[in-house]
Short mmCIF file of C-alpha atoms in Angstrom, two decimals:
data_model
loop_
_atom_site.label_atom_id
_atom_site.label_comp_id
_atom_site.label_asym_id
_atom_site.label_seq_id
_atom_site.Cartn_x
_atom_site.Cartn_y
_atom_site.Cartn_z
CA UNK A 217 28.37 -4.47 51.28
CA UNK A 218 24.76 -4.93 51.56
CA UNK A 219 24.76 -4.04 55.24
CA UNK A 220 26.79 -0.64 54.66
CA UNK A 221 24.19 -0.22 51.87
CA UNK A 222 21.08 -0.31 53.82
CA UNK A 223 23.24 2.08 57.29
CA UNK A 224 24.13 5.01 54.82
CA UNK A 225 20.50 5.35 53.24
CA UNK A 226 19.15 5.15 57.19
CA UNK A 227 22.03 7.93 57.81
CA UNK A 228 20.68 9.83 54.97
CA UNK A 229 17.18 9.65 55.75
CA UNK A 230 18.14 10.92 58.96
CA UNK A 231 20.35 13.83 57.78
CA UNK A 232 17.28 14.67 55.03
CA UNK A 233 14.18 14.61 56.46
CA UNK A 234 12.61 16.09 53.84
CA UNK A 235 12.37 12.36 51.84
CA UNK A 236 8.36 12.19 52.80
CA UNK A 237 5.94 11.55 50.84
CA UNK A 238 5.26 14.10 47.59
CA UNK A 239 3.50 17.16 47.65
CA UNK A 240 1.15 18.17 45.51
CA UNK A 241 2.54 20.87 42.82
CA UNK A 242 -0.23 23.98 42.38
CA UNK A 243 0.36 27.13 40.18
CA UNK A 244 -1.61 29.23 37.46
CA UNK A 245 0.29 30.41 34.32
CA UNK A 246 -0.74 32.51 31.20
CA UNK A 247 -1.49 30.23 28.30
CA UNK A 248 -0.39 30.47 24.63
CA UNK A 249 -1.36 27.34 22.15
CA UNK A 250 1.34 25.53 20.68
CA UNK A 251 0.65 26.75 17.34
CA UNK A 252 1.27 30.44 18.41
CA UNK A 253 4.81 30.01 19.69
CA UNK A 254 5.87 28.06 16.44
CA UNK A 255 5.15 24.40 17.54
CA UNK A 256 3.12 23.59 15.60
CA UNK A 257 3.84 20.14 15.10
CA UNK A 258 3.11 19.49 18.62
CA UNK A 259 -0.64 20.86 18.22
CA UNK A 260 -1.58 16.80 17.49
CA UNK A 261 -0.50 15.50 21.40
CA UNK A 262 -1.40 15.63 25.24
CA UNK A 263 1.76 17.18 26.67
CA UNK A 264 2.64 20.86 27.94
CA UNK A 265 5.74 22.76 28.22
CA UNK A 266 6.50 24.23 31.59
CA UNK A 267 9.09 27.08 32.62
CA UNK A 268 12.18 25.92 34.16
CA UNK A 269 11.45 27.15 37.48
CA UNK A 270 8.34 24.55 37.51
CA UNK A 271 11.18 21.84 37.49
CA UNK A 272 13.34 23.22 40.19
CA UNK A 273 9.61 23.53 41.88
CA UNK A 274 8.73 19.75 41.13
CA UNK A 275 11.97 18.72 42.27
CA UNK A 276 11.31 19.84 45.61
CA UNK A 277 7.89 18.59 46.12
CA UNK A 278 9.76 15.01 45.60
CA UNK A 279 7.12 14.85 42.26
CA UNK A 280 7.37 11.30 41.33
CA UNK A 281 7.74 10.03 37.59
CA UNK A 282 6.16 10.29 34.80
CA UNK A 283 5.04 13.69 36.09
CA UNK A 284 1.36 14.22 35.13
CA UNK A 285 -0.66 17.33 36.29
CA UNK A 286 -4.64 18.18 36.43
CA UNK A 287 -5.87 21.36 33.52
CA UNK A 288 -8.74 23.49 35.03
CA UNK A 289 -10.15 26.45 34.10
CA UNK A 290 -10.69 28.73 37.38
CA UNK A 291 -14.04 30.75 35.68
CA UNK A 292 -15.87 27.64 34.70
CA UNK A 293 -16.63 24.73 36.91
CA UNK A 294 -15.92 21.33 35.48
CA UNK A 295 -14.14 22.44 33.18
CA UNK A 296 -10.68 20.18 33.77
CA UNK A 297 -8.26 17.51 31.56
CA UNK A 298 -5.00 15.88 32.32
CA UNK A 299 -1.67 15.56 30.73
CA UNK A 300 1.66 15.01 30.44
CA UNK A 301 4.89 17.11 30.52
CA UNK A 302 7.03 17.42 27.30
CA UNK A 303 9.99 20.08 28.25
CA UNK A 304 10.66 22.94 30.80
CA UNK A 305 11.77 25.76 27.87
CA UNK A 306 8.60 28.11 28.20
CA UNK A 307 8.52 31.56 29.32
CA UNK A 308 8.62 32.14 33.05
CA UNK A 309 4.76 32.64 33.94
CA UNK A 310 3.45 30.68 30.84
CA UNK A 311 2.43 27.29 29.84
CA UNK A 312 2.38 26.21 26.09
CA UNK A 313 -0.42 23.33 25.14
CA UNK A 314 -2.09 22.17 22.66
CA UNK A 315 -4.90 24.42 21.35
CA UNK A 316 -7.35 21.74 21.27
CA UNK A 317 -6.82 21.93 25.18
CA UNK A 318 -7.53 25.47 25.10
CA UNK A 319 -11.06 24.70 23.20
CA UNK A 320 -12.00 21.97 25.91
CA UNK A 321 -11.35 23.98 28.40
CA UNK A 322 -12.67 27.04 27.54
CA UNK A 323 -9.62 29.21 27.17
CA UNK A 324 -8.71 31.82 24.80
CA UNK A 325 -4.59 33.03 24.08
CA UNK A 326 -3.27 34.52 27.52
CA UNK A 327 -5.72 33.25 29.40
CA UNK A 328 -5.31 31.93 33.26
CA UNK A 329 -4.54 28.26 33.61
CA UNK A 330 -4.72 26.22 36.62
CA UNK A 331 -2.08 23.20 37.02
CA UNK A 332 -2.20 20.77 39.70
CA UNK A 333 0.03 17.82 39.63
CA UNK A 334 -2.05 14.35 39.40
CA UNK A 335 -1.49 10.82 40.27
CA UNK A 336 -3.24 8.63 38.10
CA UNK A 337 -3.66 4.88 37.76
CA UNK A 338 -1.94 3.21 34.96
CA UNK A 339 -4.43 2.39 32.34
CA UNK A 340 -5.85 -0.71 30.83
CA UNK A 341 -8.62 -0.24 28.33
CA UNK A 342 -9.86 2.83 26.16
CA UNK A 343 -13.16 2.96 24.12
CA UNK A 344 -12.76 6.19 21.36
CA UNK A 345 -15.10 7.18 18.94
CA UNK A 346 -13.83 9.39 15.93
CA UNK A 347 -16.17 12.27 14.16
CA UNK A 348 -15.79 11.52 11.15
CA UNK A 349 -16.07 8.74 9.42
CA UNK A 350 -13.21 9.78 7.22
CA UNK A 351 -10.48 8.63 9.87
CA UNK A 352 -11.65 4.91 9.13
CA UNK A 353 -11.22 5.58 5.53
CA UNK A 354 -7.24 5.90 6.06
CA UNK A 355 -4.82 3.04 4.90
CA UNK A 356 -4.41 2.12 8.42
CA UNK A 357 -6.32 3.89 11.09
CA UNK A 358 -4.66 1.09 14.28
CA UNK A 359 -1.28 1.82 12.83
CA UNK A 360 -2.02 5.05 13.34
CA UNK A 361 -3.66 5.65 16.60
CA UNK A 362 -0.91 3.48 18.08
CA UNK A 363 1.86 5.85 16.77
CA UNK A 364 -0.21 9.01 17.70
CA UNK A 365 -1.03 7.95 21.05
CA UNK A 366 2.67 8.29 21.99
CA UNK A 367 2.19 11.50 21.86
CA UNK A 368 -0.15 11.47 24.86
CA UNK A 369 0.35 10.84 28.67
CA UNK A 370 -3.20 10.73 29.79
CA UNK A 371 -6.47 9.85 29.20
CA UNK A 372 -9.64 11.38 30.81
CA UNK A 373 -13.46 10.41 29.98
CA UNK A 374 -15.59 12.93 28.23
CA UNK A 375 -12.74 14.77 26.30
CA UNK A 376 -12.59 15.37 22.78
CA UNK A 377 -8.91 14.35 21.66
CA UNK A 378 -7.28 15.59 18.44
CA UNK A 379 -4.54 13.88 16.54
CA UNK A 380 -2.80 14.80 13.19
CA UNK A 381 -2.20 12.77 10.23
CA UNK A 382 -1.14 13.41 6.93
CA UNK A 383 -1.98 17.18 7.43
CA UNK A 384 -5.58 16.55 8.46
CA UNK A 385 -6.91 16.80 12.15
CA UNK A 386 -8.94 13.74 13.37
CA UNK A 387 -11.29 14.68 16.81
CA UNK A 388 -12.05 11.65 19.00
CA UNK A 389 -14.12 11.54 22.15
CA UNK A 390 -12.84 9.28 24.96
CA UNK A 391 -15.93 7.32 25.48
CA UNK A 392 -14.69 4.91 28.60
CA UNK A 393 -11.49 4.74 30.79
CA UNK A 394 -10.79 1.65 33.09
CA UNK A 395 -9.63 1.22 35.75
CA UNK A 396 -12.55 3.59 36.95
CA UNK A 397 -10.99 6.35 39.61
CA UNK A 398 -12.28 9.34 40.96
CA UNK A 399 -10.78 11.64 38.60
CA UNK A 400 -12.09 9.51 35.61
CA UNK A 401 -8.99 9.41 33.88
CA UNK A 402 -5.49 7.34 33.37
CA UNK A 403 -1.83 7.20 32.13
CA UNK A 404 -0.98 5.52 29.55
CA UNK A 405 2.72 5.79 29.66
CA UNK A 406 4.53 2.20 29.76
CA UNK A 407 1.57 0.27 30.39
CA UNK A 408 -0.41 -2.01 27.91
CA UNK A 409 -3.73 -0.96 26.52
CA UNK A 410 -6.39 -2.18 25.00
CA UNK A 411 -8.05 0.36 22.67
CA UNK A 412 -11.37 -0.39 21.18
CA UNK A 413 -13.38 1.72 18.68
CA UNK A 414 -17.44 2.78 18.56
CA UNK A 415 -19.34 3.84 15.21
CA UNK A 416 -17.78 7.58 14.29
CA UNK A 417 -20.36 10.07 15.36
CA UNK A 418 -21.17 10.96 11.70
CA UNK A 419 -21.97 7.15 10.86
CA UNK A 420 -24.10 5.82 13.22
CA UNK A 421 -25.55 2.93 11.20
CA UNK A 422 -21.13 1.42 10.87
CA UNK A 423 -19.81 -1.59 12.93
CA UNK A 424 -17.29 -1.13 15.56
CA UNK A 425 -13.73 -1.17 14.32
CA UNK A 426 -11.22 -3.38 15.00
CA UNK A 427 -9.76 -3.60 19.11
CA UNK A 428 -6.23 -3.47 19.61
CA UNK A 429 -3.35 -3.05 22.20
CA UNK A 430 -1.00 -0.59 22.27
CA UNK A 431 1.78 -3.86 21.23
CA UNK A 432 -0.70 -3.77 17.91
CA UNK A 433 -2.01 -7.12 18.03
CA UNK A 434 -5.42 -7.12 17.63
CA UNK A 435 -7.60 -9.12 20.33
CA UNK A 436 -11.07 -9.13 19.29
CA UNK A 437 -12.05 -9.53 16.17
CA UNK A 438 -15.16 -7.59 15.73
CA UNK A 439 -14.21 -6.56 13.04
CA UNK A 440 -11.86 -6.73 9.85
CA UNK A 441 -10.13 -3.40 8.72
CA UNK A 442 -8.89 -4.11 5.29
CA UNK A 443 -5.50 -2.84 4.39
CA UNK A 444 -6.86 -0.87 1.68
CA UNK A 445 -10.04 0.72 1.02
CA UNK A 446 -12.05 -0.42 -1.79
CA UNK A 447 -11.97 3.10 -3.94
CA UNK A 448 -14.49 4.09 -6.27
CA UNK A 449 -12.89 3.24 -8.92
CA UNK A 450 -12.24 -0.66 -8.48
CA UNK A 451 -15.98 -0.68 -7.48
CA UNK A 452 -16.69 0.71 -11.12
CA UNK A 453 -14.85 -2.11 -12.67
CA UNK A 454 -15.84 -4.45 -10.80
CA UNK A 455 -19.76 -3.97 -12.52
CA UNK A 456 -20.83 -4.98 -16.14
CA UNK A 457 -21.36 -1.90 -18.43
CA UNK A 458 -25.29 -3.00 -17.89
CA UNK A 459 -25.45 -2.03 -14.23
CA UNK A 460 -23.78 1.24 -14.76
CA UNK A 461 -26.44 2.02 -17.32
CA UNK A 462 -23.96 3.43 -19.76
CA UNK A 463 -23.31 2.25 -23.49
CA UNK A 464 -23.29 -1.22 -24.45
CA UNK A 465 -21.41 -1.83 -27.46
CA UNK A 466 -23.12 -3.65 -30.30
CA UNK A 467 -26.38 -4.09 -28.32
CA UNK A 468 -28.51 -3.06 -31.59
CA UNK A 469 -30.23 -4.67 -33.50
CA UNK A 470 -30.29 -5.74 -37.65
CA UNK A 471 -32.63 -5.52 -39.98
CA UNK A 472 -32.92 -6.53 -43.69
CA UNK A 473 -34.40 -4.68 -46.70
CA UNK A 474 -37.06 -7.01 -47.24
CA UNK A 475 -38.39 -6.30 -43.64
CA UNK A 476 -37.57 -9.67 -42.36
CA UNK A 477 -35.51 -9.96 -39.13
CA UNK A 478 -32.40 -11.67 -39.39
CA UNK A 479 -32.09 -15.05 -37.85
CA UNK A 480 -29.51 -15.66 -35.29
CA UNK A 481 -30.09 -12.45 -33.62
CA UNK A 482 -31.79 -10.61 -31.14
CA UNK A 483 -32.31 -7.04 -30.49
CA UNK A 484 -31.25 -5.43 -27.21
CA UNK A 485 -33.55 -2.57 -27.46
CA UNK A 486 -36.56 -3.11 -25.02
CA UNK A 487 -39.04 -1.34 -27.06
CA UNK A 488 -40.37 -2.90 -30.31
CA UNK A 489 -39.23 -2.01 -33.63
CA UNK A 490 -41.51 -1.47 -36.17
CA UNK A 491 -41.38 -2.84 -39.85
CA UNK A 492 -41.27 -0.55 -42.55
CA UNK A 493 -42.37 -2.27 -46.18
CA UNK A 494 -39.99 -1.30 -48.99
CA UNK A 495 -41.43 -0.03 -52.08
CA UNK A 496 -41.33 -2.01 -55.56
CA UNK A 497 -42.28 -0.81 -58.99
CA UNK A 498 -45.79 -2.26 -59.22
CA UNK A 499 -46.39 0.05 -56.12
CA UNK A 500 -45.78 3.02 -57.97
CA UNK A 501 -47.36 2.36 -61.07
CA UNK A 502 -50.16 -0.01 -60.40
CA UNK A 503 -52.60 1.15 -58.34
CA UNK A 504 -54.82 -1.82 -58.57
CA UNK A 505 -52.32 -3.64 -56.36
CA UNK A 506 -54.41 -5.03 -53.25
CA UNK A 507 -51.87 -6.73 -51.87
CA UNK A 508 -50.08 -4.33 -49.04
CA UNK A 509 -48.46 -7.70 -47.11
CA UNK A 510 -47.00 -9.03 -50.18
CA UNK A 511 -42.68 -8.89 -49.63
CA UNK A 512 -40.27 -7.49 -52.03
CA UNK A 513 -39.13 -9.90 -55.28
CA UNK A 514 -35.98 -9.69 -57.05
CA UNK A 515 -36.40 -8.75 -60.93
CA UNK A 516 -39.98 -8.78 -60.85
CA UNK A 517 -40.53 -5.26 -62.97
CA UNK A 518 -41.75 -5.02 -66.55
CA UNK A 519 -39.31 -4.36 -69.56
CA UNK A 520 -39.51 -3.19 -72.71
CA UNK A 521 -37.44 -2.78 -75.88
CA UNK A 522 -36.52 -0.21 -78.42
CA UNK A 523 -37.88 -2.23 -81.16
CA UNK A 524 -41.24 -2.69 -80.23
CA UNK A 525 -43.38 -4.95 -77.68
CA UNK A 526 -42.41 -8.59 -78.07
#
């Protein structure tokens, strides 16, 4: 069996000689974001949509899989990404993407896109750095980036990703690629990579995050991402009344009526509190009374009776 195997694909090489190495696939379509044709969900990836005849095109170029292509804009030099497929369904003559493509490379709705098909080198390692500091701040940013990052096929140095989560849009730049290639960029599709984080732009005194792999096992501790943030309001409790400078209850202090300070306490007032001498009889009626330090005394005033003085 093995030797009729190995005739009949010989015989069929011979009878096809168009089994040779693949082409390269080149076209420009009109571009509309994904947004615009009602996709919106797919706005947050790094895959196209083609028209069908690019398929029946691709197919006969011998276009091996995962199919990955080259993004340039024609009117400004440099200006290129790479990416993945997603379906053939578009209009004949268009290409649906991602607007954030359209921003990086300069495009505007309707526009002129260049595709190229690509070969790119499975990828290894990937150093991002988010924008905002806010995409740190979610439950659990790895968790997170590994599920969005299915979305993608490629990954090219210099551009600035965008990803969607929880109805928010979180920019990244792709800092560092390895391998290293020509075309600075690689696929990510069924290969293992490590991804490893910089201080977001917006933050530049913060540690590095956490490095992972895409299996989510984390491989260099550099540092620890709790599971949940510490919110404002569990670092309120966590401080003493005191430190918050708000009120203290029963942080006064007592005072007597003769004056005297009560033992056993102190006052919690920083500034002094001054002593204010009650008033007897003798003040009132003697004025002869020299002594202004002398305290109050219980049933110390003068009586008299109806019948005359004793």
């Amino acid at each position: 069996p093995n030797e009729s195997f190995f005739i009949n694909t010989t015989m069929f090489n011979n009878f096809f000689p168009t089994m040779m190495p693949p082409r390269v696939f080149e076209g420009t379509y009109r571009c509309n974001s994904m947004a615009l044709k009602g996709r919106q969900e797919l706005e947050g990836g790094g895959k196209i949509i083609l028209p069908s005849s690019a398929l029946d095109m691709l197919a006969q170029l011998n276009i091996e899989w995962p199919m990955l292509f080259e993004l340039s804009n024609s009117r400004i030099a440099g200006k290129r990404t790479h990416c993945g497929v997603l379906e053939f369904t578009a209009e004949e003559g268009r290409v649906v993407l991602p607007y954030w493509m359209m921003q990086l490379l300069g495009l505007e709705e309707d526009g002129f896109l260049k595709i190229k098909s690509a070969s790119l080198p499975k990828g290894s390692y990937v150093k991002l750095q988010p924008h905002s500091s806010s995409f740190t701040e979610i439950a659990n940013p790895r968790a997170v980036l590994e599920n969005r990052l299915r979305n993608f096929a490629a990954m090219t140095q210099g551009d600035v990703i965008m990803i969607e989560y929880n109805k928010r849009n979180f920019y990244l730049s792709i800092v560092e690629v390895k391998p290293a290639s020509s075309n600075k960029a690689i696929s990510i599709i069924e290969t293992d990579v490590i991804v490893d984080f910089i201080a977001p732009l917006d933050a530049p005194s913060s540690p590095p995050l956490q490095r992972m792999d895409t299996s989510g096992v984390p491989t260099s501790p550099s540092m620890s991402i709790p599971s949940k943030p510490v919110s404002d309001v569990e670092i309120a409790k966590s401080m003493s009344p005191a430190d918050r400078g708000g009120f203290v209850a029963f942080s006064g202090g007592g005072h007597t009526l003769s004056g005297k300070k009560p033992s056993g306490t102190s006052s919690a007032s920083s500034s002094p509190v001054k002593t204010i001498k009650p008033i007897s009889d003798d003040d009132l009626y003697d004025d002869e009374s020299g002594d202004e330090d002398a305290g109050f005394k219980a049933f110390s005033g003068k009586g008299n009776s109806l019948r005359g003085k004793k």
